[in-house]
Amino acid sequence: MNFKTSRAPEDSWPWPDSLDALVAAPANHELLFENDHVRVVHTRIHAGETVPVHTHRWACVLFIMSWSDLIRRDEPGNVLLALARAPNRQS
C-alpha cells in the first residue's frame, strides 16, 4: 500500500518518508481518512508492546480512549521519556 506523504514542505520534514507512522509501524497505525487538509489515523498500542521508531509528519489532535505507562526509546533503545499513570487515590 502506498501512502501520500508530500503535504508538508520538504524543508520542514527532516526524516525519510520510511519513518512515516503508516510505513514504519503499519501494525499500529490504520489510515481511516485522508485528503488535502486532514489525515485521520487510528493508533493502537497494546500494553507491553514495542512499536518501531516512527514519526508523525503533521500536527495532530489525540483522542485517547485508555492509557498505560509509556516508555519512549530511540532506535538504539535509550530511554528518551518515561511516563507512568498516577495511582488511583481514594478520597
PDB file of C-alpha atoms in Angstrom:
ATOM      1  CA  MET A   1       0.000   0.000   0.000  1.00  0.00           C
ATOM      2  CA  ASN A   2       1.338   3.455  -0.859  1.00  0.00           C
ATOM      3  CA  PHE A   3       0.712   6.424   1.398  1.00  0.00           C
ATOM      4  CA  LYS A   4       0.858  10.045   0.384  1.00  0.00           C
ATOM      5  CA  THR A   5       3.492  11.852   2.443  1.00  0.00           C
ATOM      6  CA  SER A   6       4.046  15.018   0.428  1.00  0.00           C
ATOM      7  CA  ARG A   7       1.846  17.640   2.098  1.00  0.00           C
ATOM      8  CA  ALA A   8       4.452  19.073   4.475  1.00  0.00           C
ATOM      9  CA  PRO A   9       7.094  21.312   2.878  1.00  0.00           C
ATOM     10  CA  GLU A  10      10.261  19.334   2.237  1.00  0.00           C
ATOM     11  CA  ASP A  11      12.398  21.681   4.347  1.00  0.00           C
ATOM     12  CA  SER A  12      10.168  21.074   7.392  1.00  0.00           C
ATOM     13  CA  TRP A  13      10.389  17.258   7.182  1.00  0.00           C
ATOM     14  CA  PRO A  14      13.917  16.194   8.169  1.00  0.00           C
ATOM     15  CA  TRP A  15      13.204  12.437   8.331  1.00  0.00           C
ATOM     16  CA  PRO A  16      12.936   9.937   5.480  1.00  0.00           C
ATOM     17  CA  ASP A  17       9.435   9.011   4.282  1.00  0.00           C
ATOM     18  CA  SER A  18      10.165   5.479   5.536  1.00  0.00           C
ATOM     19  CA  LEU A  19       9.697   6.798   9.115  1.00  0.00           C
ATOM     20  CA  ASP A  20       6.111   7.925   8.487  1.00  0.00           C
ATOM     21  CA  ALA A  21       3.936   6.102  11.034  1.00  0.00           C
ATOM     22  CA  LEU A  22       1.874   4.337   8.356  1.00  0.00           C
ATOM     23  CA  VAL A  23       5.025   2.998   6.713  1.00  0.00           C
ATOM     24  CA  ALA A  24       7.311   2.323   9.695  1.00  0.00           C
ATOM     25  CA  ALA A  25       4.671   0.965  12.105  1.00  0.00           C
ATOM     26  CA  PRO A  26       1.727  -0.252  10.000  1.00  0.00           C
ATOM     27  CA  ALA A  27       0.645  -2.823  12.593  1.00  0.00           C
ATOM     28  CA  ASN A  28      -0.118   0.064  14.974  1.00  0.00           C
ATOM     29  CA  HIS A  29      -1.474   2.719  12.599  1.00  0.00           C
ATOM     30  CA  GLU A  30      -4.511   2.441  10.341  1.00  0.00           C
ATOM     31  CA  LEU A  31      -5.392   5.189   7.882  1.00  0.00           C
ATOM     32  CA  LEU A  32      -9.087   5.970   8.297  1.00  0.00           C
ATOM     33  CA  PHE A  33      -9.315   9.036   6.082  1.00  0.00           C
ATOM     34  CA  GLU A  34      -7.025  11.426   4.250  1.00  0.00           C
ATOM     35  CA  ASN A  35      -7.495  14.403   1.951  1.00  0.00           C
ATOM     36  CA  ASP A  36      -5.568  17.602   1.209  1.00  0.00           C
ATOM     37  CA  HIS A  37      -6.443  19.060   4.632  1.00  0.00           C
ATOM     38  CA  VAL A  38      -6.525  16.240   7.161  1.00  0.00           C
ATOM     39  CA  ARG A  39      -5.253  12.758   7.878  1.00  0.00           C
ATOM     40  CA  VAL A  40      -7.162  10.595  10.363  1.00  0.00           C
ATOM     41  CA  VAL A  41      -5.169   7.697  11.777  1.00  0.00           C
ATOM     42  CA  HIS A  42      -6.347   5.079  14.250  1.00  0.00           C
ATOM     43  CA  THR A  43      -3.424   4.161  16.501  1.00  0.00           C
ATOM     44  CA  ARG A  44      -3.431   1.150  18.780  1.00  0.00           C
ATOM     45  CA  ILE A  45      -0.556   0.162  21.045  1.00  0.00           C
ATOM     46  CA  HIS A  46      -1.228  -2.709  23.403  1.00  0.00           C
ATOM     47  CA  ALA A  47       0.241  -2.701  26.914  1.00  0.00           C
ATOM     48  CA  GLY A  48       3.798  -4.012  26.856  1.00  0.00           C
ATOM     49  CA  GLU A  49       4.076  -3.716  23.075  1.00  0.00           C
ATOM     50  CA  THR A  50       7.157  -2.203  21.459  1.00  0.00           C
ATOM     51  CA  VAL A  51       6.422  -0.047  18.427  1.00  0.00           C
ATOM     52  CA  PRO A  52       9.043   0.588  15.723  1.00  0.00           C
ATOM     53  CA  VAL A  53      10.669   4.023  15.616  1.00  0.00           C
ATOM     54  CA  HIS A  54       8.442   6.319  13.564  1.00  0.00           C
ATOM     55  CA  THR A  55       7.308   9.922  13.210  1.00  0.00           C
ATOM     56  CA  HIS A  56       4.082  11.798  12.662  1.00  0.00           C
ATOM     57  CA  ARG A  57       4.660  14.336   9.944  1.00  0.00           C
ATOM     58  CA  TRP A  58       1.715  16.659  10.585  1.00  0.00           C
ATOM     59  CA  ALA A  59       0.275  18.415  13.598  1.00  0.00           C
ATOM     60  CA  CYS A  60      -2.260  16.261  15.391  1.00  0.00           C
ATOM     61  CA  VAL A  61      -5.123  16.028  17.823  1.00  0.00           C
ATOM     62  CA  LEU A  62      -5.253  12.976  20.075  1.00  0.00           C
ATOM     63  CA  PHE A  63      -8.394  11.254  21.324  1.00  0.00           C
ATOM     64  CA  ILE A  64      -7.120   8.855  23.979  1.00  0.00           C
ATOM     65  CA  MET A  65      -9.527   6.110  24.961  1.00  0.00           C
ATOM     66  CA  SER A  66      -7.260   4.485  27.539  1.00  0.00           C
ATOM     67  CA  TRP A  67      -3.747   4.974  28.850  1.00  0.00           C
ATOM     68  CA  SER A  68      -0.978   2.913  30.351  1.00  0.00           C
ATOM     69  CA  ASP A  69       2.645   3.509  31.291  1.00  0.00           C
ATOM     70  CA  LEU A  70       4.726   4.727  28.369  1.00  0.00           C
ATOM     71  CA  ILE A  71       8.426   4.452  27.683  1.00  0.00           C
ATOM     72  CA  ARG A  72       9.734   6.251  24.601  1.00  0.00           C
ATOM     73  CA  ARG A  73      13.069   4.999  23.276  1.00  0.00           C
ATOM     74  CA  ASP A  74      15.298   5.984  20.398  1.00  0.00           C
ATOM     75  CA  GLU A  75      16.409   3.469  17.783  1.00  0.00           C
ATOM     76  CA  PRO A  76      19.341   2.084  19.846  1.00  0.00           C
ATOM     77  CA  GLY A  77      16.955   1.626  22.806  1.00  0.00           C
ATOM     78  CA  ASN A  78      17.949   4.569  25.008  1.00  0.00           C
ATOM     79  CA  VAL A  79      15.069   5.870  27.153  1.00  0.00           C
ATOM     80  CA  LEU A  80      14.005   9.332  26.000  1.00  0.00           C
ATOM     81  CA  LEU A  81      10.817   9.661  28.075  1.00  0.00           C
ATOM     82  CA  ALA A  82       9.129   7.559  30.752  1.00  0.00           C
ATOM     83  CA  LEU A  83       5.560   8.302  31.873  1.00  0.00           C
ATOM     84  CA  ALA A  84       3.628   6.311  34.447  1.00  0.00           C
ATOM     85  CA  ARG A  85      -0.026   6.507  35.359  1.00  0.00           C
ATOM     86  CA  ALA A  86      -0.760   8.166  38.663  1.00  0.00           C
ATOM     87  CA  PRO A  87      -2.028   5.687  41.256  1.00  0.00           C
ATOM     88  CA  ASN A  88      -5.755   5.747  41.960  1.00  0.00           C
ATOM     89  CA  ARG A  89      -6.478   7.735  45.093  1.00  0.00           C
ATOM     90  CA  GLN A  90      -9.375   7.034  47.376  1.00  0.00           C
ATOM     91  CA  SER A  91     -10.970  10.118  48.949  1.00  0.00           C
TER      92      SER A  91
END
